[in-house]
Short mmCIF file of C-alpha atoms in Angstrom, two decimals:
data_model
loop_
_atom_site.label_atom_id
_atom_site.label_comp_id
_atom_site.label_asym_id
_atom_site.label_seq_id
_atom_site.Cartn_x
_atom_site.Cartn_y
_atom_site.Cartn_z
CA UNK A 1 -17.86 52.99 -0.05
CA UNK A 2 -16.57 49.27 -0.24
CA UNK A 3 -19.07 48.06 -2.92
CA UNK A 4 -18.30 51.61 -5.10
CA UNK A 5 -14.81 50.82 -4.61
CA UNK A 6 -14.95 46.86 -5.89
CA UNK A 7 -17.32 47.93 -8.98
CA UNK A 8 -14.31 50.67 -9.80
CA UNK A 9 -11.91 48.42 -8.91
CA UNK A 10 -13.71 45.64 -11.54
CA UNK A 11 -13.94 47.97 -13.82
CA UNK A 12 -10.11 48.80 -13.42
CA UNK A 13 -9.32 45.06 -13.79
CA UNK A 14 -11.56 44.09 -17.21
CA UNK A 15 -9.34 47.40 -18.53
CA UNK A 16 -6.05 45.46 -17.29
CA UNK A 17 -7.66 42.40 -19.04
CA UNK A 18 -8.05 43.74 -22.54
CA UNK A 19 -4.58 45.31 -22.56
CA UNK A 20 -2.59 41.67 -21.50
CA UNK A 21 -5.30 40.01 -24.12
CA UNK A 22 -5.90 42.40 -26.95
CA UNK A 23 -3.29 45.18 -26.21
CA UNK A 24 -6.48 47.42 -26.49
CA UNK A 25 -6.56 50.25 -23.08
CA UNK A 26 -10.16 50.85 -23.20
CA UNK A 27 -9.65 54.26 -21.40
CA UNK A 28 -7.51 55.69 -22.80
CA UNK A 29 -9.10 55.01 -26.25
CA UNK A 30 -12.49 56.66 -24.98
CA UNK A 31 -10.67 59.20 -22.75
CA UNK A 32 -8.10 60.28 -25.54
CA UNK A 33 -5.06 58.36 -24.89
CA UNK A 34 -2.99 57.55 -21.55
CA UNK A 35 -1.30 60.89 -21.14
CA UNK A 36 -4.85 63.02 -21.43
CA UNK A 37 -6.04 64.47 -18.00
CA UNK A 38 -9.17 62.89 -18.34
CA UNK A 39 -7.47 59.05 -18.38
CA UNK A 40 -5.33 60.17 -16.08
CA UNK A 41 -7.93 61.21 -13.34
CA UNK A 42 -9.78 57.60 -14.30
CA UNK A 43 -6.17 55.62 -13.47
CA UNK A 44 -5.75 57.66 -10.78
CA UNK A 45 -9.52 56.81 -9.17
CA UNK A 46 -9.05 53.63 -10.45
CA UNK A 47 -5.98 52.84 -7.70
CA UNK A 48 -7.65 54.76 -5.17
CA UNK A 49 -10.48 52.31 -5.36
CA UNK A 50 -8.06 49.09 -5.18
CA UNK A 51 -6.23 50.89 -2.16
CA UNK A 52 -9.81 50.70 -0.60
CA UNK A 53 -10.24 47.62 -1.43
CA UNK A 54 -7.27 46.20 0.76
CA UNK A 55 -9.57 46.64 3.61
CA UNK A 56 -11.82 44.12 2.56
CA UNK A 57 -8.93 41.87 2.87
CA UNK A 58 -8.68 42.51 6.93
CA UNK A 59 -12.04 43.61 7.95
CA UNK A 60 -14.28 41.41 10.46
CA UNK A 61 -16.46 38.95 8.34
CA UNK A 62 -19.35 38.63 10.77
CA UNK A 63 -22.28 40.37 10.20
CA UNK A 64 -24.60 41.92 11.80
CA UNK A 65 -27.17 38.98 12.34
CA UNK A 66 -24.48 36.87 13.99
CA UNK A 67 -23.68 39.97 16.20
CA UNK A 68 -27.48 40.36 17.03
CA UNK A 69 -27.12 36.28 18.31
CA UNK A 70 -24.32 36.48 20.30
#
């Protein structure tokens, strides 16, 4: 679930990237324009996935080889 949410959340940010450089919303120009369902659903995943992602932030960085040591 955390690398599925960082690819989305990627994703998410090259969009964000094109609009502040080329004013250009990828989605909603393949999805129909911002106010279609179908972009909709995609911003909506989209922030679910960054939400997620906030975890990352606090979780415990060892893994499991330096658990096995100790």
């Amino acid at each position: 679930m955390n690398n599925t949410s960082l690819v989305i959340t990627i994703i998410g940010a090259i969009n964000w990237l094109l609009i502040g450089l080329f004013q250009f919303d990828f989605v909603a120009a393949v999805c129909g324009g911002q106010q279609s369902w179908i972009s909709r659903i995609i911003y909506v995943i989209v922030g679910l996935a960054g939400l997620w992602c906030i975890n990352l932030l606090f979780r415990d960085r060892t893994t499991n080889t330096q658990r096995s040591n100790a």
